[in-house]
Coordinates of C-alpha atoms in Angstrom, one line a residue:
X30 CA -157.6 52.2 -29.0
X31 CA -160.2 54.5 -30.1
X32 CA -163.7 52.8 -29.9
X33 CA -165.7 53.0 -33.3
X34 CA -169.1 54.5 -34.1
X35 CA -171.7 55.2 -36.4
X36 CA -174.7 57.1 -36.2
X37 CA -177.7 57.0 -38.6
X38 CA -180.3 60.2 -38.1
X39 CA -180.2 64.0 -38.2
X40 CA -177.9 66.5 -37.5
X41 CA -178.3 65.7 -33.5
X42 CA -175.6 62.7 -34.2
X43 CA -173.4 64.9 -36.9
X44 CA -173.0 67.5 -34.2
X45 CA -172.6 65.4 -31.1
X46 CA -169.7 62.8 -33.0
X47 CA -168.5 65.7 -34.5
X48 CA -167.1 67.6 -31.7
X49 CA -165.3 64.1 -29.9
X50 CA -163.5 63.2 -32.8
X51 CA -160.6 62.8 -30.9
X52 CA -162.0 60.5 -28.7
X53 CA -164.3 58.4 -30.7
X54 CA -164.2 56.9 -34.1
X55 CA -167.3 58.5 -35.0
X56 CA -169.2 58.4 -38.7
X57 CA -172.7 60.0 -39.2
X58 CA -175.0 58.2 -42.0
X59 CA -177.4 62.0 -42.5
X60 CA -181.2 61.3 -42.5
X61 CA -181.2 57.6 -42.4
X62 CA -184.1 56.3 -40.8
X63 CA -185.2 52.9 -39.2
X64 CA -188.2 52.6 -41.9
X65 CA -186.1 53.1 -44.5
X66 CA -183.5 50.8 -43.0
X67 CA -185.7 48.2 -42.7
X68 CA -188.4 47.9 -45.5
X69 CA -187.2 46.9 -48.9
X70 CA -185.3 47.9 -51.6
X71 CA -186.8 49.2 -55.0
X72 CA -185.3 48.3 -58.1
X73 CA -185.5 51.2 -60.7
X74 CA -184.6 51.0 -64.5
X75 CA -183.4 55.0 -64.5
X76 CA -182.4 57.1 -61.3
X77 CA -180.9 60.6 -63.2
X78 CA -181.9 63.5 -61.7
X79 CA -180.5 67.3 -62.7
X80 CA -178.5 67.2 -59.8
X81 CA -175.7 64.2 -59.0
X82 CA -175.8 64.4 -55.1
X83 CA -179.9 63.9 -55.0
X84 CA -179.0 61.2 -57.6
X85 CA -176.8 59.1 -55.6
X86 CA -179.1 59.8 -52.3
X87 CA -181.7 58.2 -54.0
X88 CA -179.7 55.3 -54.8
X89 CA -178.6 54.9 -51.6
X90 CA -182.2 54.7 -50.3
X91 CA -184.1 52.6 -52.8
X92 CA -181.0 50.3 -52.9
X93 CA -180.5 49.7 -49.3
X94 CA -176.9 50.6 -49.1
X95 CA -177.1 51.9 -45.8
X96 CA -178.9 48.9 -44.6
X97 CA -175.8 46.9 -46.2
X98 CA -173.3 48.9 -44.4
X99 CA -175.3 48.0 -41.1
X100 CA -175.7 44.6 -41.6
X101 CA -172.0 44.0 -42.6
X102 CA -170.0 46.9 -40.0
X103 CA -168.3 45.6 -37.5
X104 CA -168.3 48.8 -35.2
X105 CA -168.1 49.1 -31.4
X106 CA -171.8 50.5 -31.4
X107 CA -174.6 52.2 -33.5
X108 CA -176.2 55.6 -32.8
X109 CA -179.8 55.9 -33.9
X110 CA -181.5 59.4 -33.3
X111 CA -185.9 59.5 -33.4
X112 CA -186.5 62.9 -32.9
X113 CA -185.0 64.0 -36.6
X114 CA -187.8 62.1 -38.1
X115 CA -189.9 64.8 -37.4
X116 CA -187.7 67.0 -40.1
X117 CA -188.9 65.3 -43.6
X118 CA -191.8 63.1 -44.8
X119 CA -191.3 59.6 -46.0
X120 CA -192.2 58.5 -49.7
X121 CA -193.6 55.1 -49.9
X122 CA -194.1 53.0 -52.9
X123 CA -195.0 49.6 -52.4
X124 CA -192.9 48.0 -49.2
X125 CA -190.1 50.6 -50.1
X126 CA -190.1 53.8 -47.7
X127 CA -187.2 56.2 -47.3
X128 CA -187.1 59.9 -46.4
X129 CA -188.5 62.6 -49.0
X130 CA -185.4 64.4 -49.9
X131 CA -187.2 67.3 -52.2
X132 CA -186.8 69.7 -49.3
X133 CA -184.6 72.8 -48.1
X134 CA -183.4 70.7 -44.9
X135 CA -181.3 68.5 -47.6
X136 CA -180.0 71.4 -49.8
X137 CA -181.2 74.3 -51.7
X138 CA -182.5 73.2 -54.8
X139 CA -183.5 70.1 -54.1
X140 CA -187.4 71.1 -53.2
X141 CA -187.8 71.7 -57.1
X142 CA -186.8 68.1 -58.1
X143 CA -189.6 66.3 -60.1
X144 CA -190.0 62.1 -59.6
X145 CA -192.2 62.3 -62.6
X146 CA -189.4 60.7 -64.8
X147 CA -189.0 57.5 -63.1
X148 CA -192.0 55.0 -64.0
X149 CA -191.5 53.1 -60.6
X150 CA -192.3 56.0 -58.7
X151 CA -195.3 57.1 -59.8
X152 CA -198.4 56.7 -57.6
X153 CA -195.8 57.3 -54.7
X154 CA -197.4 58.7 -51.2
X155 CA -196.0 61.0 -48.7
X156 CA -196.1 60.1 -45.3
X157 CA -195.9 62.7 -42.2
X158 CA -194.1 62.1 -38.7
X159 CA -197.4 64.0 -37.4
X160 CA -199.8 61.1 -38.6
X161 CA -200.2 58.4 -35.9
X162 CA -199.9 55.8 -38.8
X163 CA -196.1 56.9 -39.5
X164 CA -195.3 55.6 -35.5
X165 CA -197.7 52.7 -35.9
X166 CA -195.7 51.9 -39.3
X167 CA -192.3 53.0 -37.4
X168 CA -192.7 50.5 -34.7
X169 CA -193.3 47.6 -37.5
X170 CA -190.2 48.3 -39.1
X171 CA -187.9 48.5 -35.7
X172 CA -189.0 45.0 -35.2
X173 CA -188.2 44.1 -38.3
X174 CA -184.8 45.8 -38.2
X175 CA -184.0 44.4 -34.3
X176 CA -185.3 40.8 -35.2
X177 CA -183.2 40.8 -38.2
X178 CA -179.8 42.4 -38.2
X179 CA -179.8 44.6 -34.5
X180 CA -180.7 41.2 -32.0
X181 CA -177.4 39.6 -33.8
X182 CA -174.9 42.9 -33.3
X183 CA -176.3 42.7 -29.7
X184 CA -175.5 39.3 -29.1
X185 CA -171.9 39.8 -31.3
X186 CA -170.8 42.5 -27.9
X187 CA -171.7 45.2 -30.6
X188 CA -174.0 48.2 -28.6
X189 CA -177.1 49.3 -30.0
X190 CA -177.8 53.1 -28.3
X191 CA -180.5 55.4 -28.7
X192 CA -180.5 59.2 -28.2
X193 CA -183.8 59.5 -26.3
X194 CA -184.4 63.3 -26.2
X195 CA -187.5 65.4 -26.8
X196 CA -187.9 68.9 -29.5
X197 CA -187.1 72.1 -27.6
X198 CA -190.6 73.5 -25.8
X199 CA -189.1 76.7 -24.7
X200 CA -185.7 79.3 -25.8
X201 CA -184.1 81.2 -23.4
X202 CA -184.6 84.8 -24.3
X203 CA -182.4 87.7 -22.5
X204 CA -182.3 85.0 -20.2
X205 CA -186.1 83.9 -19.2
X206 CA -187.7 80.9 -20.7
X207 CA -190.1 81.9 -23.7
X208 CA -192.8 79.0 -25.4
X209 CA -192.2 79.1 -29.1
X210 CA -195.1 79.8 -31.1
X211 CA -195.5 76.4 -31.9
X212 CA -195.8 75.4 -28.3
X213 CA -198.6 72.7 -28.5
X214 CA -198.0 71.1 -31.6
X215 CA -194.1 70.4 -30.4
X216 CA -196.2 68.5 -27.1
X217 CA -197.9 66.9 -29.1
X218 CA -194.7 65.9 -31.1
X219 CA -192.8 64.8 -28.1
X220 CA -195.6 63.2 -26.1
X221 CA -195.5 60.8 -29.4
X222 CA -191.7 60.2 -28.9
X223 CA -192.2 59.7 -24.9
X224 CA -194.2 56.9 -26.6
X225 CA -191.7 55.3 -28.7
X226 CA -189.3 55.2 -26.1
X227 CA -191.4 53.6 -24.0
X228 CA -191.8 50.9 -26.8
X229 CA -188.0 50.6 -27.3
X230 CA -187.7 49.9 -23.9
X231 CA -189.1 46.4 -24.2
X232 CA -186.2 45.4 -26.8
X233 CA -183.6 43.5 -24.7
X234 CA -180.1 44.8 -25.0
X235 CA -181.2 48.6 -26.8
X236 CA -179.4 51.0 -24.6
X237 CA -181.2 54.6 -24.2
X238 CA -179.2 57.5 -23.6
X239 CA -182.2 59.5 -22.1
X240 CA -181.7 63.4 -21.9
X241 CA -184.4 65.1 -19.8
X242 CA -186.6 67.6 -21.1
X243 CA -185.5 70.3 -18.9
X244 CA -181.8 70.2 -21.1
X245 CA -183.9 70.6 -24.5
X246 CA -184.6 74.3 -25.0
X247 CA -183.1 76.2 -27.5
X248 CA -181.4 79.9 -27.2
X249 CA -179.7 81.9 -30.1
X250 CA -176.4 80.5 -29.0
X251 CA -177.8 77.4 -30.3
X252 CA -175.8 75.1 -33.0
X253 CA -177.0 75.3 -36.9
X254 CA -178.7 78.9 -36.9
X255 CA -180.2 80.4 -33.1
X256 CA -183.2 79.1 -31.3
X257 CA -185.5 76.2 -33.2
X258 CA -187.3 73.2 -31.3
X259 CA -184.7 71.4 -33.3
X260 CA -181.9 73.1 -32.1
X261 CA -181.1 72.6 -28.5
X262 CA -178.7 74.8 -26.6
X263 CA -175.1 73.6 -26.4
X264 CA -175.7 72.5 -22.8
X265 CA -177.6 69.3 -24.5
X266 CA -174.9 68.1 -26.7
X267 CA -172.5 68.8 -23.8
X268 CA -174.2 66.0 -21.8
X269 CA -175.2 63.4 -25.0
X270 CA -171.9 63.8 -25.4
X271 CA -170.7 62.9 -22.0
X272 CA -173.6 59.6 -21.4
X273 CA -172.8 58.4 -24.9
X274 CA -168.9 58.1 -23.9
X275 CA -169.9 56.5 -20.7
X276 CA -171.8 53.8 -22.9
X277 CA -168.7 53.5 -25.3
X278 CA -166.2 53.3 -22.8
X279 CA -167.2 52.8 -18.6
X280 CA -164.9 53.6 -16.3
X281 CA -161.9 54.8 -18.4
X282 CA -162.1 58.2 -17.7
X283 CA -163.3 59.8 -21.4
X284 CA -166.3 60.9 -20.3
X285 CA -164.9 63.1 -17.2
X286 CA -161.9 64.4 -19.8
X287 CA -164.4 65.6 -22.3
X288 CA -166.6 67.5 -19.6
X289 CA -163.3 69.2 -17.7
X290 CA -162.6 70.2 -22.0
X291 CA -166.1 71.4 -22.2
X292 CA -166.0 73.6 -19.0
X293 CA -162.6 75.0 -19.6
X294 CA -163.7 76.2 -23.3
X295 CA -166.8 77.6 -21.9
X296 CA -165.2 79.4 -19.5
X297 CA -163.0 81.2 -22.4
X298 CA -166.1 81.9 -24.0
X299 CA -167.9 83.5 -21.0
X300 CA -164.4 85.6 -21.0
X301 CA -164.4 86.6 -24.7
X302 CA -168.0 87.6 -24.1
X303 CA -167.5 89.9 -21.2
X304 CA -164.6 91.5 -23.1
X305 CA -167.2 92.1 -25.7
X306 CA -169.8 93.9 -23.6
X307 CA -166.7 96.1 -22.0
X308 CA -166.4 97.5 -25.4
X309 CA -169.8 97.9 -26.1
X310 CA -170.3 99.8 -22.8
X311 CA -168.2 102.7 -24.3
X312 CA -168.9 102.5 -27.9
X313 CA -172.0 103.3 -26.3
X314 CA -171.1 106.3 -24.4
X315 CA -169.5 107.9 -27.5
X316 CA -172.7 106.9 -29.4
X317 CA -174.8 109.4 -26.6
X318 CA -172.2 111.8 -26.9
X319 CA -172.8 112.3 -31.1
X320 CA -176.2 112.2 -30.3
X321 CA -176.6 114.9 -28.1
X322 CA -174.9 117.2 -30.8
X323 CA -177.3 115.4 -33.6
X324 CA -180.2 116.6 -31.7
X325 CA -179.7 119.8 -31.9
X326 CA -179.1 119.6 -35.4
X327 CA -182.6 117.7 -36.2
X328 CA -184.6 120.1 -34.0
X329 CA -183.2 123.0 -36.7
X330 CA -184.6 120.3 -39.9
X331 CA -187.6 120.0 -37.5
X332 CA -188.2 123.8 -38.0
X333 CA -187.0 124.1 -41.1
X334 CA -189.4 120.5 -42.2
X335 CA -192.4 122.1 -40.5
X336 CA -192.4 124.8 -42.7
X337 CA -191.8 123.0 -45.9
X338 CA -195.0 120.4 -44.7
X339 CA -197.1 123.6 -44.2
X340 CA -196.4 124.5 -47.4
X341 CA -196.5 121.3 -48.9
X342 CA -200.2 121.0 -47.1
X343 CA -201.5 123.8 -48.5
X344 CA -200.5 122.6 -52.0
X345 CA -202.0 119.3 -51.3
X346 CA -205.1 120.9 -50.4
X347 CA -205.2 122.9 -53.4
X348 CA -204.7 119.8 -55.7
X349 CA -207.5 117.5 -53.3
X350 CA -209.8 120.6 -54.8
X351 CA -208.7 120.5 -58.0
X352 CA -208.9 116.6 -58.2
X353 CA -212.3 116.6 -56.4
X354 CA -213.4 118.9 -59.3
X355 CA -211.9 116.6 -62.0
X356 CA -213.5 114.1 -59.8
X357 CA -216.8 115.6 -59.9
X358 CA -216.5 115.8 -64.3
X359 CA -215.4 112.4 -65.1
X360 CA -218.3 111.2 -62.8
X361 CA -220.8 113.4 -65.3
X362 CA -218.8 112.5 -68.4
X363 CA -219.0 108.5 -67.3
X364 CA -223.2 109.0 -66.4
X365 CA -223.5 110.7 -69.7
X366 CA -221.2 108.2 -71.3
X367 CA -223.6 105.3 -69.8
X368 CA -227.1 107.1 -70.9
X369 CA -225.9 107.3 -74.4
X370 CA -224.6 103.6 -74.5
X371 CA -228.1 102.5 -73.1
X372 CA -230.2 104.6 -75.5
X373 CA -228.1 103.2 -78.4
X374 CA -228.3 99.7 -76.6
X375 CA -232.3 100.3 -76.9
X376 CA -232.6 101.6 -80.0
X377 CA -230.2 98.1 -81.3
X378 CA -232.6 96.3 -79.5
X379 CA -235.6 97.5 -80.5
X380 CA -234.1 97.0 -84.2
X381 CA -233.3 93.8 -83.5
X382 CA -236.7 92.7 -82.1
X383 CA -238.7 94.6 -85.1
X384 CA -236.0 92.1 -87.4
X385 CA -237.1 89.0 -85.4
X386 CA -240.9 90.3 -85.8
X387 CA -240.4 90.8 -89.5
X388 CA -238.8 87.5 -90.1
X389 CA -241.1 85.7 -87.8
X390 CA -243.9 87.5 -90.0
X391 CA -242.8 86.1 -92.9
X392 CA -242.8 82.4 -91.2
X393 CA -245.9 82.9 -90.5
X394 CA -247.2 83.7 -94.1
X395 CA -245.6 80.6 -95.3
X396 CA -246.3 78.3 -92.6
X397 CA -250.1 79.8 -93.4
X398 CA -249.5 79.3 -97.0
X399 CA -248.4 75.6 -96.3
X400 CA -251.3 75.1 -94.1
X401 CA -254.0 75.9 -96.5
X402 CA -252.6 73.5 -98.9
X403 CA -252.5 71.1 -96.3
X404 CA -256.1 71.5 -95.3
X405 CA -257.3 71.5 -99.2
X406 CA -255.5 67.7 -99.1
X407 CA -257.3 66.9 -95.9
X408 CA -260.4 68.1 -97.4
X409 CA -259.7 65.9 -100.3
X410 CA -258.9 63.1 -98.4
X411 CA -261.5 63.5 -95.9
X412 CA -263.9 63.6 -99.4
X413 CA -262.3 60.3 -100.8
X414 CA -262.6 58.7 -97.1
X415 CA -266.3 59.3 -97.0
X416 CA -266.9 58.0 -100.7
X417 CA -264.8 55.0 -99.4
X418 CA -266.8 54.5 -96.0
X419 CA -270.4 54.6 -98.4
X420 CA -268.8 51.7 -100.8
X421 CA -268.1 49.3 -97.4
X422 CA -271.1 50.0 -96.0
X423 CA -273.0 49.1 -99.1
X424 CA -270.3 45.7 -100.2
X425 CA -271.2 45.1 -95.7
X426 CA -275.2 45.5 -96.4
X427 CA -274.6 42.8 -99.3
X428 CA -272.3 40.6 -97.8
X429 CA -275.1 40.7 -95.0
X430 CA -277.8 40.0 -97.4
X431 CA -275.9 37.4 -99.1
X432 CA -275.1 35.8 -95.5
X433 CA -278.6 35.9 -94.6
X434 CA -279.8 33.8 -98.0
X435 CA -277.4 31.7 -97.3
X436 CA -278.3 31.0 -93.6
X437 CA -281.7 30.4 -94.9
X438 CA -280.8 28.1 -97.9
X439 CA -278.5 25.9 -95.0
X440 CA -281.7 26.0 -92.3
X441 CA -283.5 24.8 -95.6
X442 CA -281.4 22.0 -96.1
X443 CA -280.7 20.9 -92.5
X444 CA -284.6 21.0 -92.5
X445 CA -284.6 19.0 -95.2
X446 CA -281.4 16.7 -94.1
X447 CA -283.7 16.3 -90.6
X448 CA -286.4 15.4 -92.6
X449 CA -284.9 12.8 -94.7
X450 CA -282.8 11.9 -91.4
X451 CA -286.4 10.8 -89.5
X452 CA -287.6 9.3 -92.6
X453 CA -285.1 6.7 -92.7
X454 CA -285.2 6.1 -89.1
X455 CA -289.0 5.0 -89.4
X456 CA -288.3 3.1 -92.8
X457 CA -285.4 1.7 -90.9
X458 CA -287.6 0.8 -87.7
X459 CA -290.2 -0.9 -89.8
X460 CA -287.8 -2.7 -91.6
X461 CA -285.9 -4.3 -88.9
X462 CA -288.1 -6.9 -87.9
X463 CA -288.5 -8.0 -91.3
X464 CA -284.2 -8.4 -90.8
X465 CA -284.5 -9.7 -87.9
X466 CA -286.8 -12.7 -89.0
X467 CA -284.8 -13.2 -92.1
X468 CA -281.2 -12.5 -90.9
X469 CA -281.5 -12.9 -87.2
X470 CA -277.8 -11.4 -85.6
X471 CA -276.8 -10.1 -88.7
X472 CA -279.6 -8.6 -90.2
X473 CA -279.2 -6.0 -86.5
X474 CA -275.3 -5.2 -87.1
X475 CA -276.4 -3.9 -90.8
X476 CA -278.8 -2.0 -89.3
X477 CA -276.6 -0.1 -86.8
X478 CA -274.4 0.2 -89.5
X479 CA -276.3 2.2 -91.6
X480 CA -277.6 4.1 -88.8
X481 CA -274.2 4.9 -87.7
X482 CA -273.2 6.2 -91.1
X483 CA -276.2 8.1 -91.6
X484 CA -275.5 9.8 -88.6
X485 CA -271.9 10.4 -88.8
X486 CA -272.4 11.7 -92.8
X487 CA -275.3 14.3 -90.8
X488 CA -272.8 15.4 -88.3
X489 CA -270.3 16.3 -91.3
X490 CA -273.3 18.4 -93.1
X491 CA -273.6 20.1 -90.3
X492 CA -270.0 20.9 -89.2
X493 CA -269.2 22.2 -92.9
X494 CA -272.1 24.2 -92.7
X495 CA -270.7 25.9 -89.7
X496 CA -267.1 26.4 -91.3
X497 CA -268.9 28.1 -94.2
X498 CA -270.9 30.6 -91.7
X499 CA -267.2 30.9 -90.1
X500 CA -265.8 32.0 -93.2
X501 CA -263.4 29.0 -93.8
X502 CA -260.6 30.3 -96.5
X503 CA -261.1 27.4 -99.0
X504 CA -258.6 28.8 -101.3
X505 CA -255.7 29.1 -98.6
X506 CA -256.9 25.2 -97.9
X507 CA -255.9 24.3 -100.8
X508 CA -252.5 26.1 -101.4
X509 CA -251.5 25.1 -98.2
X510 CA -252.5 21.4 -98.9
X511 CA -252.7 20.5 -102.6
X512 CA -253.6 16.9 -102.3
X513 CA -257.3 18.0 -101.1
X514 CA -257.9 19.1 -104.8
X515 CA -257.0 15.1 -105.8
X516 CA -260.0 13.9 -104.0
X517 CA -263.1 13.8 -104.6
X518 CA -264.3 16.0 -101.3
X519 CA -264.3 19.9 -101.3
X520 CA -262.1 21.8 -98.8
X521 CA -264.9 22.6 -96.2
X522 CA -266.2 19.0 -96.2
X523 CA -262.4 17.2 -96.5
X524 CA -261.1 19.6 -93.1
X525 CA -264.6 18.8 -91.5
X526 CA -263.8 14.7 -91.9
X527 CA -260.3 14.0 -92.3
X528 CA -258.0 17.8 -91.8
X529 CA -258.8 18.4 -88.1
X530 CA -257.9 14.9 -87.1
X531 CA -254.9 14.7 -89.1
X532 CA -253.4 18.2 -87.8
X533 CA -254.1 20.4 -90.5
X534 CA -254.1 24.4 -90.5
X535 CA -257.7 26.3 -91.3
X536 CA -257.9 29.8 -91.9
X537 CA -260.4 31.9 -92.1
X538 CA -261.2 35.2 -93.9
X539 CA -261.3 38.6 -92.0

């Protein structure tokens, strides 16, 4: 019984499966990849594309139906190939990555297809196989994949196998190994996969088919289109081939039939191809013979051509002259043409400036005009100001003189208020004994009493004579406190004894 197979990755595993059909149950899953296998899925409310194939791939990818079809096979073993990734970048959006299929490598149109009309996928990013964070994220997404469904298939007797191989360095040209252009970029690329292989390594039960790097170079007998780092000579599929049937099947022989099939169809080949270069040989002795007889046909057109180019020089000379000449003129014609569009360029400009100077004229005349009106109302003003400035110095010169009578009327009356103040006192002084013989205790209290109030009613006088030099508002007293006007003290004299304790507002004038 045939063993069964399936291989996810590039066209490596379509051509390898493809030419062992008879021995192998073999299916190829093209361009699936283990990030896409293993992140997750992406649920999208539209998928239409123009084209139905790119349509249903992108189904398949954002749904996981590969993945799926992994989880639930129950085939012998699963092919997974590395170096393909190196074909396509990834689109990721979110935790959903899966290969970037708008490229020539898928199909021919596909590289004008637009993700623009799906909502999900905009803000998407591209990720490159040549960017150490695609391996980094690579490597996640194995373990993922091995912890999840691969470590369970292992376990089951299923074989997990990867095709460890390296991009073609060199191509064998007329037989001698030539570097591609690319040559250090693809060591770059393959010292990366050396890497990964040395990471799958550590996965217990992941077979490695491991092809060296001396079978991987490419030739223009190469599979899928002549020499490419991706397109290794036949030689390399010849022995994937033959290890990958030794994995499927040890000991029973398929691997040794295949080879002795190989060899014998190789051999026809070499065969075919010798017969080939027979015939060439005298095609190309019959070629030499027509050419001998061509030759002396062409040296006759030689003559005959030599004389026609003589000719055709001397015409060409004649027109160089000619067109020198012409040359020459339309050089004169374009300086001429260029002094008369200046002059007339300087004459509109001097025009134009003699406008401006005109119109700026006349903005000066009426800004002028405007002026001189202005300065007759300053004039005025400045007339009315000083008339002003006379009448305030004269009301200040009264108000002064009015102040100073009144200073001298107050000094009069605290001199009088002092006066009566010290005449009290004595009368008060001789008095007391008299009060003190005839009243004793008493007769002192009434004393001090009276001084006290004499005093305090002095203090008072004096206080509203300050507020009056101050300029306390008596008016604003009064509208801001009507019940003053009820009693039987003026403003000054009722803020003096009673407003200031109780809180009240003065104001004074300016």
């Amino acid at each position: 019984m045939m063993k069964s197979v399936i291989g996810f990755g590039s066209c490596y595993i379509e051509h390898i499966l493809a030419e062992i059909g008879h021995l192998v149950d073999g299916k190829h899953i093209w361009r699936a990849t283990i990030p896409s296998l293993a992140s997750s899925k992406l649920k999208l409310r539209s998928r239409f594309l123009p084209l139905k194939e790119a349509s249903d791939f992108l189904t398949r990818e954002t749904e996981k139906q590969i993945t799926d079809l992994l989880r639930e096979s129950d085939a012998d073993a699963f092919l997974f190939d590395v170096a393909g990734d190196y074909l396509t970048a990834h689109i990721a959006v979110g935790d959903s990555i899966f290969p970037d299929f708008r490229t020539g490598v898928f199909a021919e149109k596909w590289p004008d297809l637009s993700l623009d009309d799906i909502p999900e996928m905009k803000g998407h990013k591209l990720i490159w196989a040549d960017c150490e964070h695609y391996w980094n994220m690579w490597k996640y997404y194995f373990d993922k994949l091995y912890h999840d469904i691969l470590q369970q298939k292992i376990y089951g007797g299923q074989k997990v196998i990867f095709l460890c191989h390296f991009l073609s360095e060199l191509a064998l040209v007329k037989g001698e190994p030539e570097p591609f252009k690319e040559f250090i970029h693809i060591r770059r690329r393959n010292a990366r996969l050396a890497d990964v292989y040395d990471f799958l390594s550590n996965y217990s039960g992941v077979r490695m088919i491991r092809i060296s790097e001396e079978i991987c170079f490419g030739s223009r007998f190469a599979p899928y289109g002549g020499p490419w780092e991706f397109h290794p000579d036949k030689e390399f599929y010849c022995i994937a081939r033959r290890e990958l049937l030794n994995e499927l099947s040890p000991g029973s022989g398929l691997a040794e039939r295949y080879l002795h099939e190989w060899l014998a169809a190789n051999g026809r080949e070499r065969t075919r191809a010798h017969s080939d270069r027979e015939d060439a040989q005298q095609g190309l002795e019959r070629v030499a013979q027509d050419a001998e007889v061509l030759r002396g046909e062409l040296a006759a057109s030689h003559a005959a051509l030599a004389d026609r180019e003589s000719r055709r020089a001397e015409a060409e000379r004649i027109a160089e002259n000619a067109k020198g000449d012409a040359e020459s003129l339309r050089a004169e014609l374009v300086a001429a043409h260029a002094a008369l569009t200046e002059r007339e360029s300087r004459r509109a400009e001097t025009e134009r400036i003699a406008e401006e100077a005109k119109r700026d004229a006349e903005g000066l005349r009426a800004e002028l005009a405007a002026a001189g009106v202005a300065l007759g109302e300053l004039e005025n003003r400045r007339a009315r100001a000083e008339c002003r400035e006379e009448e305030a110095k004269r009301d200040a010169e009264a108000l002064r003189d009015a102040a100073a009578r009144r200073d001298e009327e107050l000094t009069e009356r605290n001199l009088a208020l002092e006066r009566e103040t010290r005449r009290l006192r004595d009368e008060l002084l001789r008095l007391t004994p008299v009060f003190d013989r005839s009243s004793g205790e008493a007769g002192n209290d009434f004393i001090k009493e009276a001084i006290r109030r004499v005093k305090a009613k002095w203090r008072l006088k004096r206080e509203a004579a300050r507020l009056r030099r101050a300029k306390f508002d008596e008016a604003a007293y009064l509208r801001l406190y009507p019940d003053v006007a009820q009693t039987n003290l003026g403003p000054t004299f009722h803020y003096a004894a009673h407003g200031r304790e109780e809180g009240r507002i003065a104001s004074f004038r300016d």
